[in-house]
Amino acid sequence: MFTKVLVANRGEIACRIIQSCQLLGIKAVAIYSEADRDALHVHLAEEAYEVGPARVFESYLNIDKILAVAKEAKVNAIHPGYGFLSENPDFATRCHEEGIVFVGPSPETMMLMGDKVSARNHMKKAGVPVIPGSVEPIASVDEAVTFAEEQGYPVMLKAAAGGGGIGMEKAGDKEQLKKAFQSNQRRAMNYFSSGSLYIEKALESPRHIEVQIIGDRGGNVIHLGERDCSIQRRHQKVIEEAPALDLSEGLLQRLRKAAIQAAKSLQYENAGTLEFLVENDDFYFLEMNTRLQVEHPVTEEVTGVDIVREQLNVAAGEALGIDQSRVQMQGHAIETRIYAEDPKTFFPSPGTIDVFDIPEGECIRLDTGVQSGTEVTPHYDPLLAKLIVSGKSREDTIEKLQETLKGCNIQGLKTNIPFLREVTNHPDYTAGKITINFVNDHF
Amino acid sequence: MAKIEASMAGNLWKVLKQKGDTVKAGEEVAILESMKMEIPVEAETAGEVKAVMKAEGEFVDEGEALFEIE
């Protein structure tokens, strides 16, 4: 096992990883930008190094600087968390070249899955169902229109190198498609340095269901069940839960089989997630995230598996600590993402947190990187905390979650807590009538 | 002379109008990026752009003037 790991991230996920490292007796090294000098993750780690100004390209995405710190601190491995460099094959390659273990899959796998077009084509070959879509990136508006007219509207335009809901837009007719093409190409170029777009047939009201998998160097791959991540705003998840409700046994088996088949076809090592859209009793591959995901805690709560711990074990060359027959799912867990944003418009709301008071309890888990007094800057994403509540059943969990959200008190900036309260009290939500259109349909 | 100000702190990602351009009320004149979200900046009144006060890529604070309109 490693003795020292650098955590190349910030916020709640850096804190989460540092805590798992410490439980394993691994020294954690934090990095921080000038804007994060006083951040919680900096204080939690055994050592911390500044890596540059607030802007992400100069700090958290500054590969040279981060590797220089890793060498200076003499770490064995780098855990990238999610976002930032977590799915960057160049970074993973550079780590390998420097003799530092990258906690994640191989750069080749990241590259293959990072491009949505190559990922779709690979999955098709691996026998995983994919939504009808373009086989190659589309070069022009005319090509997009031809596809849409052949397949029928609505269609979904996506950035081939995209993620986080950026560069993704649904179009219901030709005019909308033309407009979406221009704006998405610009966005894709700015965010991902590639204006490459592809197009898919859009489903009417699917659910977003994903399967957590983890593999080791010996070729063992297990799944840790499903998460339902259908409650989204701006194509970004807000509430996730495990297990996913109301999926037939047959569908569950097919989803899990497809996820394992996909991972094995990639000789996948480390934690990963296969994302699917599910409509009626059918499912379609959406994308694979080759990293730890924001919503991993709900899976941890129902399976009892510490995913970060398994990631570190596997990266250190050890075999998975559990086999499939020992993965048992018990109870229910729901995660709500607390964002610094206006609860009505979902517009960002940076500022200083004057009061940060979240109820505590046996069934409540809070993953956060902030506290009272933290300044939340416009430089990074608005996620303040993840509130995860567990219970015996979904009903029981929702009741506890409603109580907990009622007791949350965050002052100094706007948060989406009023929105989370409204969703979790909505009769369609409590009845489990959720699809990816839930927020658009009800709010 | 009217000013178009940044509605919140963020990175000035795109400047869509140049000096000499005319703008309509409600027209998008720039895009701010804050907390990984794009925020369009719109002109409140119609007029001609007399000055562009910030460059793309610059960090701006809430209320900072981005354009002068006449």
Coordinates of N, CA and C in Angstrom, one line a residue, chain A residues 232-371:
Chain A
Q232 N -32.3 16.3 -12.1 CA -31.2 17.2 -12.7 C -31.8 18.5 -13.0
R233 N -30.9 19.5 -12.9 CA -31.2 20.8 -13.5 C -30.0 21.2 -14.4
R234 N -30.3 21.8 -15.6 CA -29.3 22.1 -16.6 C -28.4 20.8 -16.9
H235 N -29.0 19.7 -17.0 CA -28.3 18.4 -17.2 C -27.3 18.1 -16.2
Q236 N -27.4 18.7 -15.0 CA -26.5 18.4 -13.9 C -27.3 17.8 -12.7
K237 N -26.8 16.8 -12.1 CA -27.5 16.1 -11.1 C -27.7 16.9 -9.8
V238 N -28.8 16.7 -9.2 CA -29.1 17.4 -7.9 C -29.4 16.5 -6.8
I239 N -30.1 15.4 -7.1 CA -30.5 14.4 -6.1 C -30.2 13.0 -6.7
E240 N -29.6 12.2 -5.9 CA -29.3 10.8 -6.4 C -29.7 9.8 -5.3
E241 N -30.1 8.6 -5.7 CA -30.4 7.7 -4.7 C -30.0 6.2 -5.1
A242 N -29.8 5.4 -4.1 CA -29.6 4.0 -4.3 C -30.4 3.2 -3.3
P243 N -30.9 2.1 -3.6 CA -30.9 1.5 -5.0 C -31.9 2.3 -5.9
A244 N -31.8 2.1 -7.2 CA -32.8 2.7 -8.1 C -34.1 1.9 -8.0
L245 N -35.2 2.7 -7.9 CA -36.5 2.0 -7.6 C -37.2 1.5 -8.8
D246 N -38.0 0.5 -8.6 CA -38.9 0.1 -9.6 C -38.3 -0.4 -10.9
L247 N -37.2 -1.0 -10.9 CA -36.6 -1.6 -12.1 C -36.9 -3.1 -12.0
S248 N -37.4 -3.7 -13.0 CA -37.7 -5.1 -13.0 C -36.4 -5.9 -12.8
E249 N -36.6 -7.1 -12.2 CA -35.4 -8.0 -12.0 C -34.7 -8.3 -13.3
G250 N -35.5 -8.4 -14.3 CA -34.9 -8.7 -15.6 C -34.0 -7.6 -16.1
L251 N -34.5 -6.4 -16.0 CA -33.8 -5.2 -16.4 C -32.5 -5.0 -15.6
L252 N -32.7 -5.2 -14.3 CA -31.5 -5.0 -13.4 C -30.4 -6.0 -13.8
Q253 N -30.8 -7.2 -14.1 CA -29.8 -8.2 -14.5 C -29.1 -7.8 -15.8
R254 N -29.9 -7.3 -16.7 CA -29.4 -6.9 -18.1 C -28.4 -5.7 -17.9
L255 N -28.8 -4.7 -17.1 CA -28.0 -3.5 -16.8 C -26.6 -3.9 -16.2
R256 N -26.7 -4.8 -15.2 CA -25.5 -5.2 -14.5 C -24.6 -6.0 -15.4
K257 N -25.2 -6.8 -16.2 CA -24.4 -7.7 -17.2 C -23.7 -6.8 -18.2
A258 N -24.5 -5.8 -18.7 CA -23.9 -4.9 -19.7 C -22.8 -4.1 -19.1
A259 N -22.9 -3.6 -17.8 CA -21.9 -2.8 -17.2 C -20.6 -3.7 -17.0
I260 N -20.8 -4.9 -16.6 CA -19.6 -5.8 -16.4 C -19.0 -6.1 -17.7
Q261 N -19.8 -6.4 -18.7 CA -19.3 -6.7 -20.1 C -18.5 -5.5 -20.6
A262 N -19.0 -4.3 -20.4 CA -18.4 -3.1 -20.9 C -17.0 -3.0 -20.2
A263 N -17.0 -3.1 -18.9 CA -15.8 -2.9 -18.1 C -14.7 -4.0 -18.5
K264 N -15.2 -5.2 -18.7 CA -14.3 -6.3 -19.1 C -13.7 -6.1 -20.5
S265 N -14.5 -5.5 -21.4 CA -14.1 -5.3 -22.7 C -13.0 -4.2 -22.7
L266 N -12.9 -3.4 -21.7 CA -11.9 -2.4 -21.6 C -10.7 -2.8 -20.7
Q267 N -10.8 -4.0 -20.2 CA -9.9 -4.5 -19.1 C -9.7 -3.4 -18.1
Y268 N -10.9 -3.0 -17.6 CA -11.0 -1.8 -16.7 C -10.4 -2.0 -15.4
E269 N -9.6 -1.1 -14.9 CA -9.0 -1.1 -13.6 C -9.5 0.1 -12.9
N270 N -9.8 0.0 -11.6 CA -10.2 1.1 -10.7 C -11.7 1.3 -10.8
A271 N -12.2 2.4 -10.1 CA -13.6 2.6 -10.1 C -14.1 3.3 -11.3
G272 N -15.3 3.0 -11.8 CA -15.9 3.6 -13.0 C -17.4 3.5 -12.9
T273 N -18.0 4.3 -13.8 CA -19.5 4.3 -13.8 C -20.0 4.2 -15.2
L274 N -20.9 3.3 -15.4 CA -21.6 3.2 -16.7 C -22.9 3.9 -16.6
E275 N -23.1 4.9 -17.4 CA -24.4 5.7 -17.3 C -25.3 5.3 -18.4
F276 N -26.6 5.1 -18.0 CA -27.6 4.6 -19.0 C -28.8 5.5 -18.9
L277 N -29.5 5.6 -20.0 CA -30.9 6.1 -20.0 C -31.8 4.9 -20.0
V278 N -32.8 4.9 -19.2 CA -33.7 3.8 -19.1 C -35.1 4.3 -19.4
E279 N -35.8 3.7 -20.4 CA -37.2 4.1 -20.7 C -37.9 2.8 -20.9
N280 N -39.1 2.7 -20.2 CA -39.9 1.4 -20.1 C -38.9 0.3 -19.6
D281 N -38.8 -0.7 -20.4 CA -37.9 -1.8 -20.0 C -36.6 -1.9 -20.8
D282 N -36.3 -0.8 -21.5 CA -35.1 -0.7 -22.3 C -34.1 0.2 -21.7
F283 N -32.8 -0.1 -22.0 CA -31.8 0.8 -21.6 C -30.8 1.1 -22.7
Y284 N -30.1 2.3 -22.6 CA -29.2 2.7 -23.6 C -28.0 3.3 -22.9
F285 N -26.8 2.9 -23.4 CA -25.5 3.5 -22.9 C -25.5 5.0 -23.2
L286 N -25.1 5.7 -22.2 CA -25.0 7.2 -22.3 C -23.5 7.6 -22.4
E287 N -22.8 7.2 -21.3 CA -21.4 7.5 -21.3 C -20.8 6.7 -20.1
M288 N -19.4 6.6 -20.2 CA -18.8 6.0 -19.0 C -17.9 7.0 -18.4
N289 N -18.0 7.2 -17.1 CA -17.1 8.0 -16.3 C -16.0 7.2 -15.7
T290 N -14.8 7.6 -16.1 CA -13.6 6.7 -15.7 C -13.0 7.3 -14.5
R291 N -13.8 7.5 -13.5 CA -13.3 8.1 -12.2 C -14.3 7.9 -11.1
L292 N -14.0 8.4 -9.9 CA -14.9 8.5 -8.8 C -16.0 9.5 -9.2
Q293 N -17.2 9.2 -8.8 CA -18.3 10.2 -9.1 C -18.8 10.9 -7.8
V294 N -19.3 12.1 -8.1 CA -19.8 12.9 -7.0 C -20.8 12.1 -6.1
E295 N -21.6 11.3 -6.8 CA -22.7 10.6 -6.0 C -22.3 9.2 -5.5
H296 N -21.0 8.9 -5.4 CA -20.6 7.6 -4.9 C -21.1 7.3 -3.5
P297 N -21.3 8.3 -2.6 CA -21.7 8.0 -1.3 C -23.0 7.2 -1.1
V298 N -24.0 7.4 -2.0 CA -25.2 6.6 -1.9 C -24.9 5.1 -2.0
T299 N -24.0 4.8 -2.9 CA -23.6 3.4 -3.1 C -22.9 2.9 -1.9
E300 N -22.0 3.7 -1.3 CA -21.3 3.3 -0.1 C -22.2 3.1 1.0
E301 N -23.3 3.9 1.1 CA -24.2 3.8 2.2 C -25.0 2.5 2.1
V302 N -25.4 2.1 0.9 CA -26.2 0.9 0.9 C -25.4 -0.4 0.7
T303 N -24.1 -0.3 0.3 CA -23.3 -1.5 0.2 C -22.3 -1.7 1.3
G304 N -22.0 -0.6 2.0 CA -21.0 -0.7 3.1 C -19.6 -0.7 2.5
V305 N -19.4 -0.5 1.2 CA -18.1 -0.6 0.6 C -17.5 0.8 0.5
D306 N -16.3 1.0 1.0 CA -15.6 2.3 0.9 C -15.0 2.4 -0.5
I307 N -15.6 3.1 -1.4 CA -15.1 3.1 -2.8 C -13.7 3.7 -2.9
V308 N -13.4 4.7 -2.2 CA -12.1 5.4 -2.2 C -11.0 4.4 -1.7
R309 N -11.4 3.7 -0.7 CA -10.4 2.7 -0.1 C -10.1 1.6 -1.2
E310 N -11.2 1.2 -1.8 CA -11.0 0.1 -2.9 C -10.2 0.7 -4.0
Q311 N -10.4 2.0 -4.4 CA -9.6 2.6 -5.5 C -8.2 2.6 -5.1
L312 N -7.8 2.9 -3.9 CA -6.4 3.0 -3.5 C -5.8 1.6 -3.4
N313 N -6.6 0.6 -2.9 CA -6.1 -0.8 -2.9 C -5.7 -1.3 -4.3
V314 N -6.7 -1.1 -5.2 CA -6.5 -1.6 -6.6 C -5.4 -0.8 -7.2
A315 N -5.3 0.5 -7.0 CA -4.2 1.2 -7.7 C -2.8 0.8 -7.1
A316 N -2.8 0.3 -5.9 CA -1.6 -0.2 -5.3 C -1.2 -1.6 -5.8
G317 N -2.1 -2.1 -6.6 CA -1.8 -3.4 -7.2 C -2.4 -4.6 -6.5
E318 N -3.2 -4.3 -5.4 CA -3.8 -5.3 -4.7 C -5.1 -5.8 -5.4
A319 N -5.6 -7.0 -5.0 CA -6.8 -7.5 -5.6 C -8.0 -6.8 -4.8
L320 N -9.1 -6.8 -5.5 CA -10.3 -6.2 -4.9 C -10.6 -6.9 -3.5
G321 N -10.9 -6.1 -2.6 CA -11.1 -6.6 -1.2 C -12.5 -7.3 -1.1
I322 N -13.3 -7.3 -2.1 CA -14.6 -8.0 -2.0 C -14.9 -8.7 -3.3
D323 N -15.7 -9.8 -3.2 CA -16.1 -10.3 -4.5 C -17.6 -10.1 -4.6
Q324 N -18.1 -10.4 -5.8 CA -19.5 -10.1 -6.1 C -20.5 -10.7 -5.1
S325 N -20.2 -11.9 -4.7 CA -21.2 -12.6 -3.9 C -21.3 -11.9 -2.5
R326 N -20.3 -11.1 -2.1 CA -20.3 -10.5 -0.8 C -20.9 -9.1 -0.9
V327 N -21.2 -8.6 -2.1 CA -21.8 -7.3 -2.2 C -23.3 -7.4 -1.9
Q328 N -23.7 -6.9 -0.7 CA -25.1 -6.9 -0.3 C -25.7 -5.5 -0.2
M329 N -26.8 -5.3 -0.8 CA -27.4 -4.0 -0.7 C -28.5 -3.9 0.4
Q330 N -28.3 -3.0 1.3 CA -29.2 -2.9 2.4 C -29.8 -1.5 2.6
G331 N -31.1 -1.4 2.8 CA -31.7 -0.1 3.0 C -31.7 0.8 1.8
H332 N -31.8 2.1 2.1 CA -31.9 3.1 1.0 C -31.0 4.3 1.4
A333 N -30.5 5.0 0.4 CA -29.8 6.3 0.7 C -30.1 7.3 -0.4
I334 N -30.2 8.6 0.0 CA -30.4 9.7 -0.9 C -29.4 10.7 -0.7
E335 N -28.8 11.2 -1.8 CA -27.9 12.4 -1.7 C -28.5 13.6 -2.3
T336 N -28.4 14.7 -1.5 CA -28.8 16.0 -2.1 C -27.6 16.8 -2.2
R337 N -27.4 17.5 -3.4 CA -26.3 18.3 -3.5 C -26.6 19.8 -3.1
I338 N -25.9 20.3 -2.2 CA -26.2 21.7 -1.7 C -25.3 22.6 -2.5
Y339 N -25.9 23.4 -3.4 CA -25.2 24.3 -4.2 C -25.3 25.7 -3.8
A340 N -24.3 26.5 -4.0 CA -24.4 28.0 -3.8 C -25.0 28.6 -5.0
E341 N -26.3 28.6 -5.0 CA -27.1 29.1 -6.2 C -28.5 29.6 -5.8
D342 N -29.0 30.4 -6.6 CA -30.4 30.9 -6.4 C -31.3 29.7 -6.6
P343 N -32.2 29.5 -5.6 CA -33.1 28.3 -5.6 C -34.1 28.3 -6.7
K344 N -34.4 29.5 -7.3 CA -35.4 29.6 -8.3 C -34.8 29.6 -9.7
T345 N -33.7 30.5 -9.9 CA -33.1 30.6 -11.2 C -32.0 29.7 -11.4
F346 N -31.5 29.1 -10.4 CA -30.3 28.2 -10.4 C -29.0 29.0 -10.8
F347 N -29.0 30.3 -10.7 CA -27.9 31.1 -11.0 C -26.9 31.0 -9.8
P348 N -25.6 31.1 -10.1 CA -24.6 31.0 -9.1 C -24.7 32.1 -8.0
S349 N -24.3 31.8 -6.8 CA -24.4 32.8 -5.8 C -23.1 32.7 -4.9
P350 N -22.0 33.3 -5.4 CA -20.8 33.2 -4.6 C -20.9 34.2 -3.4
G351 N -20.1 34.1 -2.4 CA -20.2 34.9 -1.3 C -19.5 34.3 -0.1
T352 N -19.7 34.9 1.1 CA -19.1 34.3 2.3 C -20.1 33.6 3.1
I353 N -19.8 32.4 3.6 CA -20.7 31.6 4.4 C -20.6 32.1 5.8
D354 N -21.7 32.8 6.3 CA -21.7 33.3 7.7 C -22.0 32.2 8.7
V355 N -23.1 31.4 8.3 CA -23.5 30.3 9.2 C -23.6 29.1 8.3
F356 N -23.1 28.0 8.8 CA -23.2 26.7 8.1 C -23.5 25.6 9.1
D357 N -24.8 25.4 9.2 CA -25.3 24.5 10.3 C -26.2 23.5 9.7
I358 N -25.7 22.2 9.7 CA -26.5 21.1 9.1 C -26.7 20.1 10.2
P359 N -27.9 19.6 10.4 CA -28.2 18.7 11.5 C -27.3 17.5 11.4
E360 N -26.9 16.9 12.6 CA -26.1 15.7 12.6 C -27.0 14.6 13.1
G361 N -26.6 13.4 12.8 CA -27.3 12.2 13.3 C -26.8 10.9 12.7
E362 N -27.2 9.8 13.3 CA -26.7 8.5 12.9 C -26.9 8.2 11.4
C363 N -28.0 8.6 10.9 CA -28.3 8.3 9.5 C -27.9 9.4 8.5
I364 N -27.2 10.4 9.0 CA -26.9 11.6 8.2 C -25.4 11.6 8.0
R365 N -25.0 11.7 6.7 CA -23.6 11.9 6.3 C -23.5 13.2 5.6
L366 N -22.5 14.0 6.0 CA -22.2 15.2 5.3 C -20.8 15.2 4.7
D367 N -20.7 15.3 3.4 CA -19.4 15.4 2.8 C -19.3 16.9 2.3
T368 N -18.4 17.6 2.9 CA -18.3 19.0 2.6 C -16.8 19.5 2.7
G369 N -16.6 20.6 2.0 CA -15.3 21.2 2.1 C -15.4 22.6 2.6
V370 N -16.5 23.0 3.1 CA -16.7 24.4 3.6 C -17.2 24.3 5.1
Q371 N -17.1 25.5 5.7 CA -17.6 25.7 7.1 C -18.0 27.2 7.3

